[in-house]
């Protein structure tokens, strides 16, 4: 459950663009500085040919030019500081973005590992897989749908067999002819158990909770079907008369069924607790949980085994009743069981189609 597969689209590596800020004013500032130096040199040359008073005035002017020359230099320094700060923030953003990409990559790897493990175990995880382990082509979804269709055909065939069996009992045919009909009906039940076992490998929860059955039938569900002991209590009184030995044997069979059911129910409770503890192992926060999922997947095999054991108990009970009863009693037993489940399906249909008051 090889199992059908969900395909994930591989992520693309995204390039990271680190913007580099350009300073267009630098060149003009430097050009401005060069023109200013030429002016200063020209003023110095004039000082040589001027009288002392004029020289004094010129020096004052020279100092003023020197102060003006420092202003562009301070402006450049401020711009450089701003650029360094912008570059630092850009590096921090780049680092954070790279870390985010790495985290996303790790999550993708984790999902791919979980998917591969699910394919190996055959568990249906939210999508279609390549095969369904039921002998039918297609996805898990189509595998389950096919099982529903097969079950629908099975019910139709059972209804036909019930009608034929009812007519045979009313016609008082020979025991040999009646045995052929009874064997055919029992093999029909055994075929359903084989299909359920294959379906449980695809989706064990689907089978265990009887999702293919009607709502009334699901009300009596126990590990993928009915409780054999409960069915005996309902059906046996309807097939009287029985001999004392038959009543004794059926009573023992009923007790054996109850003991087996209790053992399976206790095992299911223990498995449920173990599975819950396995999934909850470790901190319940975002992060890797592949080890927990791998261990939980192994527990799923045990769950499939419980469904198969419950069906085996139902099958064994049917065979034991066939040994205890005469052929005509066995025919009446199968007829009564079939009609009982027909009535449950009819009840579900009536409930679904009953008139409802407007909300």
Short mmCIF file of C-alpha atoms in Angstrom, two decimals, residues 18-336:
data_model
loop_
_atom_site.label_atom_id
_atom_site.label_comp_id
_atom_site.label_asym_id
_atom_site.label_seq_id
_atom_site.Cartn_x
_atom_site.Cartn_y
_atom_site.Cartn_z
CA UNK A 18 21.87 41.66 -4.28
CA UNK A 19 21.38 45.26 -5.43
CA UNK A 20 24.55 47.43 -5.50
CA UNK A 21 23.83 51.10 -5.05
CA UNK A 22 25.47 53.51 -7.47
CA UNK A 23 26.66 56.98 -6.44
CA UNK A 24 26.26 59.24 -9.43
CA UNK A 25 27.23 62.44 -7.67
CA UNK A 26 30.79 61.41 -6.85
CA UNK A 27 32.28 62.22 -10.24
CA UNK A 28 30.68 65.65 -10.33
CA UNK A 29 31.92 66.38 -6.83
CA UNK A 30 35.44 65.39 -7.75
CA UNK A 31 35.22 67.57 -10.85
CA UNK A 32 34.02 70.40 -8.66
CA UNK A 33 37.02 69.88 -6.39
CA UNK A 34 39.38 70.05 -9.36
CA UNK A 35 37.97 73.39 -10.56
CA UNK A 36 38.18 74.74 -7.03
CA UNK A 37 41.91 73.85 -6.83
CA UNK A 38 42.56 75.72 -10.06
CA UNK A 39 40.90 78.79 -8.63
CA UNK A 40 42.98 78.53 -5.46
CA UNK A 41 46.24 78.27 -7.46
CA UNK A 42 45.26 81.32 -9.52
CA UNK A 43 44.55 83.30 -6.37
CA UNK A 44 47.91 82.30 -4.86
CA UNK A 45 49.70 83.53 -7.98
CA UNK A 46 48.09 86.95 -7.68
CA UNK A 47 49.23 87.30 -4.07
CA UNK A 48 52.83 87.62 -5.12
CA UNK A 49 52.27 90.83 -7.09
CA UNK A 50 49.91 92.57 -4.66
CA UNK A 51 50.78 95.01 -1.80
CA UNK A 52 50.68 93.81 1.80
CA UNK A 53 47.18 95.13 2.53
CA UNK A 54 45.83 93.55 -0.55
CA UNK A 55 47.69 90.37 0.41
CA UNK A 56 45.93 90.35 3.76
CA UNK A 57 42.55 90.66 2.11
CA UNK A 58 43.44 87.93 -0.32
CA UNK A 59 44.46 85.55 2.50
CA UNK A 60 41.04 86.05 4.07
CA UNK A 61 39.47 85.22 0.79
CA UNK A 62 41.75 82.17 0.50
CA UNK A 63 40.60 80.89 3.88
CA UNK A 64 37.02 81.27 2.80
CA UNK A 65 37.74 79.23 -0.28
CA UNK A 66 39.39 76.55 1.91
CA UNK A 67 36.26 76.27 4.05
CA UNK A 68 34.13 75.98 0.93
CA UNK A 69 36.45 73.26 -0.33
CA UNK A 70 35.84 71.16 2.80
CA UNK A 71 32.07 71.18 2.30
CA UNK A 72 32.01 68.73 -0.68
CA UNK A 73 34.41 66.43 1.18
CA UNK A 74 32.04 66.25 4.19
CA UNK A 75 29.15 65.53 1.86
CA UNK A 76 31.07 62.63 0.30
CA UNK A 77 31.84 61.20 3.72
CA UNK A 78 28.21 61.28 4.69
CA UNK A 79 27.24 59.56 1.47
CA UNK A 80 29.90 56.91 1.99
CA UNK A 81 28.59 56.25 5.49
CA UNK A 82 25.05 55.96 4.15
CA UNK A 83 26.21 53.57 1.45
CA UNK A 84 28.06 51.39 3.96
CA UNK A 85 24.92 51.17 6.11
CA UNK A 86 22.79 50.31 3.08
CA UNK A 87 25.26 47.61 2.06
CA UNK A 88 25.20 46.16 5.58
CA UNK A 89 21.41 45.99 5.58
CA UNK A 90 21.47 44.43 2.12
CA UNK A 91 23.83 41.69 3.35
CA UNK A 92 21.51 40.99 6.28
CA UNK A 93 18.52 40.72 3.96
CA UNK A 94 20.44 38.41 1.67
CA UNK A 95 21.46 36.21 4.60
CA UNK A 96 17.87 35.98 5.85
CA UNK A 97 16.61 35.14 2.36
CA UNK A 98 19.22 32.43 1.89
CA UNK A 99 18.24 30.94 5.26
CA UNK A 100 14.59 30.96 4.20
CA UNK A 101 15.46 29.17 0.95
CA UNK A 102 17.47 26.58 2.86
CA UNK A 103 14.57 25.99 5.26
CA UNK A 104 12.20 25.52 2.31
CA UNK A 105 14.64 23.10 0.69
CA UNK A 106 14.83 21.01 3.87
CA UNK A 107 11.03 20.90 4.12
CA UNK A 108 10.82 19.74 0.50
CA UNK A 109 13.38 17.00 1.15
CA UNK A 110 11.36 15.92 4.19
CA UNK A 111 8.14 15.74 2.16
CA UNK A 112 9.87 13.72 -0.56
CA UNK A 113 11.21 11.28 2.02
CA UNK A 114 7.74 10.87 3.53
CA UNK A 115 6.27 10.27 0.09
CA UNK A 116 8.89 7.67 -0.77
CA UNK A 117 8.29 5.89 2.52
CA UNK A 118 4.54 5.98 1.92
CA UNK A 119 5.08 4.42 -1.49
CA UNK A 120 7.10 1.62 0.08
CA UNK A 121 4.48 0.95 2.75
CA UNK A 122 1.57 1.32 0.38
CA UNK A 123 -0.30 3.98 2.31
CA UNK A 124 -2.53 6.32 0.36
CA UNK A 125 -1.46 9.86 1.27
CA UNK A 126 -3.70 12.48 -0.19
CA UNK A 127 -3.39 11.55 -3.84
CA UNK A 128 -3.33 8.94 -6.52
CA UNK A 129 -0.65 6.28 -6.48
CA UNK A 130 0.57 4.08 -9.30
CA UNK A 131 -1.18 0.84 -8.33
CA UNK A 132 -3.68 -0.35 -5.78
CA UNK A 133 -2.62 -3.87 -4.73
CA UNK A 134 -6.10 -5.15 -5.50
CA UNK A 135 -5.37 -6.54 -8.92
CA UNK A 136 -7.15 -3.61 -10.56
CA UNK A 137 -5.31 -1.06 -12.72
CA UNK A 138 -5.37 2.58 -11.76
CA UNK A 139 -4.90 4.77 -8.73
CA UNK A 140 -5.80 4.17 -5.10
CA UNK A 141 -8.91 6.26 -5.60
CA UNK A 142 -9.92 4.11 -8.54
CA UNK A 143 -8.97 1.02 -6.54
CA UNK A 144 -11.36 1.96 -3.73
CA UNK A 145 -14.03 2.96 -6.25
CA UNK A 146 -13.57 -0.38 -7.97
CA UNK A 147 -14.04 -2.15 -4.66
CA UNK A 148 -17.28 -0.22 -4.11
CA UNK A 149 -18.45 -1.31 -7.55
CA UNK A 150 -17.45 -4.89 -6.82
CA UNK A 151 -19.36 -4.75 -3.55
CA UNK A 152 -22.40 -3.38 -5.39
CA UNK A 153 -22.23 -6.34 -7.77
CA UNK A 154 -21.76 -8.62 -4.78
CA UNK A 155 -24.96 -7.30 -3.16
CA UNK A 156 -26.88 -7.72 -6.40
CA UNK A 157 -25.68 -11.30 -6.69
CA UNK A 158 -26.54 -11.94 -3.04
CA UNK A 159 -30.08 -10.65 -3.61
CA UNK A 160 -30.43 -12.97 -6.58
CA UNK A 161 -29.14 -15.91 -4.53
CA UNK A 162 -31.55 -15.12 -1.70
CA UNK A 163 -34.49 -15.16 -4.11
CA UNK A 164 -33.29 -18.44 -5.59
CA UNK A 165 -32.76 -19.93 -2.13
CA UNK A 166 -36.22 -18.84 -0.95
CA UNK A 167 -37.79 -20.41 -4.00
CA UNK A 168 -35.78 -23.61 -3.50
CA UNK A 169 -36.92 -23.96 0.13
CA UNK A 170 -40.55 -23.38 -0.84
CA UNK A 171 -40.26 -25.92 -3.66
CA UNK A 172 -38.84 -28.59 -1.32
CA UNK A 173 -35.99 -29.54 -3.64
CA UNK A 174 -33.64 -32.37 -2.73
CA UNK A 175 -30.89 -31.94 -0.15
CA UNK A 176 -28.26 -32.45 -2.86
CA UNK A 177 -29.62 -29.57 -4.93
CA UNK A 178 -30.00 -27.43 -1.82
CA UNK A 179 -26.39 -28.12 -0.84
CA UNK A 180 -25.21 -26.77 -4.18
CA UNK A 181 -27.05 -23.50 -3.52
CA UNK A 182 -25.73 -23.25 0.06
CA UNK A 183 -22.13 -23.89 -1.07
CA UNK A 184 -22.50 -21.21 -3.73
CA UNK A 185 -23.73 -18.64 -1.19
CA UNK A 186 -20.95 -19.45 1.28
CA UNK A 187 -18.32 -19.15 -1.45
CA UNK A 188 -19.90 -15.80 -2.30
CA UNK A 189 -19.24 -14.63 1.28
CA UNK A 190 -15.67 -15.94 1.17
CA UNK A 191 -15.07 -14.02 -2.06
CA UNK A 192 -16.14 -10.81 -0.29
CA UNK A 193 -13.64 -11.48 2.51
CA UNK A 194 -10.85 -11.88 -0.04
CA UNK A 195 -11.75 -8.57 -1.69
CA UNK A 196 -11.91 -6.83 1.70
CA UNK A 197 -8.46 -8.14 2.59
CA UNK A 198 -7.05 -6.67 -0.64
CA UNK A 199 -8.89 -3.39 -0.06
CA UNK A 200 -7.51 -3.14 3.50
CA UNK A 201 -3.99 -3.05 2.06
CA UNK A 202 -5.01 -0.01 0.06
CA UNK A 203 -6.84 1.92 2.78
CA UNK A 204 -7.29 0.08 6.06
CA UNK A 205 -9.38 2.85 7.66
CA UNK A 206 -11.80 2.78 4.75
CA UNK A 207 -12.42 -0.94 5.28
CA UNK A 208 -12.31 -0.92 9.07
CA UNK A 209 -15.07 1.69 9.35
CA UNK A 210 -17.16 0.16 6.56
CA UNK A 211 -17.24 3.29 4.40
CA UNK A 212 -18.70 1.29 1.48
CA UNK A 213 -21.71 0.19 3.55
CA UNK A 214 -24.98 1.99 4.25
CA UNK A 215 -25.40 4.16 7.35
CA UNK A 216 -27.59 1.64 9.19
CA UNK A 217 -25.06 -1.13 8.56
CA UNK A 218 -22.25 1.08 9.83
CA UNK A 219 -24.15 1.53 13.08
CA UNK A 220 -23.38 -2.13 13.86
CA UNK A 221 -19.79 -2.05 12.58
CA UNK A 222 -17.00 -3.77 14.47
CA UNK A 223 -13.52 -3.90 12.86
CA UNK A 224 -14.78 -3.86 9.29
CA UNK A 225 -17.97 -5.88 9.71
CA UNK A 226 -20.58 -7.30 12.08
CA UNK A 227 -19.89 -9.03 15.40
CA UNK A 228 -20.43 -12.78 14.87
CA UNK A 229 -21.76 -13.26 18.41
CA UNK A 230 -24.33 -10.47 17.97
CA UNK A 231 -25.47 -11.90 14.64
CA UNK A 232 -25.95 -15.32 16.22
CA UNK A 233 -28.15 -13.83 18.94
CA UNK A 234 -30.32 -12.15 16.31
CA UNK A 235 -30.54 -14.94 13.72
CA UNK A 236 -30.52 -18.25 15.63
CA UNK A 237 -33.96 -17.75 17.27
CA UNK A 238 -35.39 -17.28 13.77
CA UNK A 239 -34.34 -20.73 12.51
CA UNK A 240 -36.03 -22.88 15.15
CA UNK A 241 -36.68 -25.71 15.75
CA UNK A 242 -33.23 -26.89 16.91
CA UNK A 243 -32.19 -29.96 18.84
CA UNK A 244 -30.74 -29.68 22.33
CA UNK A 245 -27.33 -30.64 21.01
CA UNK A 246 -27.51 -27.95 18.36
CA UNK A 247 -28.46 -25.32 20.95
CA UNK A 248 -25.57 -26.45 23.13
CA UNK A 249 -23.09 -26.30 20.25
CA UNK A 250 -24.36 -22.90 19.12
CA UNK A 251 -24.13 -21.59 22.69
CA UNK A 252 -20.49 -22.74 22.87
CA UNK A 253 -19.81 -21.15 19.49
CA UNK A 254 -21.34 -17.90 20.67
CA UNK A 255 -19.16 -17.87 23.80
CA UNK A 256 -16.06 -18.62 21.73
CA UNK A 257 -16.94 -15.75 19.40
CA UNK A 258 -17.36 -13.37 22.33
CA UNK A 259 -13.96 -14.35 23.75
CA UNK A 260 -12.27 -13.86 20.37
CA UNK A 261 -14.06 -10.53 19.89
CA UNK A 262 -12.97 -9.33 23.32
CA UNK A 263 -9.38 -10.32 22.61
CA UNK A 264 -9.40 -8.47 19.28
CA UNK A 265 -11.05 -5.42 20.84
CA UNK A 266 -8.42 -5.29 23.59
CA UNK A 267 -5.69 -5.63 20.99
CA UNK A 268 -7.26 -2.79 19.00
CA UNK A 269 -7.38 -0.58 22.09
CA UNK A 270 -3.72 -1.28 22.80
CA UNK A 271 -2.75 -0.64 19.18
CA UNK A 272 -4.69 2.62 19.21
CA UNK A 273 -2.85 3.78 22.33
CA UNK A 274 0.52 2.70 20.93
CA UNK A 275 -0.16 4.41 17.60
CA UNK A 276 -1.19 7.62 19.34
CA UNK A 277 1.95 7.59 21.50
CA UNK A 278 4.12 6.92 18.45
CA UNK A 279 2.71 9.84 16.47
CA UNK A 280 2.96 12.19 19.48
CA UNK A 281 6.57 11.22 20.25
CA UNK A 282 8.84 14.24 20.34
CA UNK A 283 7.79 17.91 20.44
CA UNK A 284 4.57 18.70 18.58
CA UNK A 285 6.05 21.66 16.74
CA UNK A 286 7.05 22.30 13.18
CA UNK A 287 10.10 20.32 12.24
CA UNK A 288 11.16 16.84 11.28
CA UNK A 289 8.86 14.01 12.29
CA UNK A 290 9.95 11.35 9.79
CA UNK A 291 11.01 8.84 12.51
CA UNK A 292 7.56 9.05 14.10
CA UNK A 293 5.82 8.58 10.75
CA UNK A 294 8.04 5.60 9.88
CA UNK A 295 7.16 3.91 13.17
CA UNK A 296 3.47 4.72 12.70
CA UNK A 297 3.51 3.21 9.22
CA UNK A 298 4.79 -0.04 10.67
CA UNK A 299 1.85 -0.06 13.09
CA UNK A 300 -0.52 0.14 10.11
CA UNK A 301 0.47 -3.38 9.14
CA UNK A 302 -0.84 -4.56 12.51
CA UNK A 303 -4.11 -2.73 11.87
CA UNK A 304 -4.56 -4.55 8.56
CA UNK A 305 -3.92 -7.79 10.43
CA UNK A 306 -6.70 -6.99 12.91
CA UNK A 307 -9.17 -6.45 10.05
CA UNK A 308 -8.16 -9.77 8.49
CA UNK A 309 -8.48 -11.58 11.83
CA UNK A 310 -11.96 -10.16 12.39
CA UNK A 311 -13.03 -11.35 8.93
CA UNK A 312 -11.45 -14.74 9.63
CA UNK A 313 -13.57 -15.00 12.80
CA UNK A 314 -16.69 -14.19 10.79
CA UNK A 315 -15.76 -16.78 8.20
CA UNK A 316 -15.02 -19.46 10.81
CA UNK A 317 -18.34 -18.77 12.55
CA UNK A 318 -20.18 -19.26 9.25
CA UNK A 319 -18.39 -22.55 8.64
CA UNK A 320 -19.07 -23.76 12.19
CA UNK A 321 -22.77 -23.01 11.80
CA UNK A 322 -22.72 -24.99 8.55
CA UNK A 323 -21.30 -27.98 10.50
CA UNK A 324 -23.79 -27.69 13.36
CA UNK A 325 -26.95 -27.27 11.27
CA UNK A 326 -28.57 -29.60 8.80
CA UNK A 327 -28.46 -28.55 5.16
CA UNK A 328 -32.01 -27.17 5.29
CA UNK A 329 -31.33 -25.34 8.55
CA UNK A 330 -28.14 -23.91 7.05
CA UNK A 331 -30.16 -22.73 4.03
CA UNK A 332 -32.68 -21.03 6.33
CA UNK A 333 -29.80 -19.49 8.31
CA UNK A 334 -28.20 -18.00 5.16
CA UNK A 335 -31.59 -16.84 3.93
CA UNK A 336 -32.33 -15.10 7.24
#
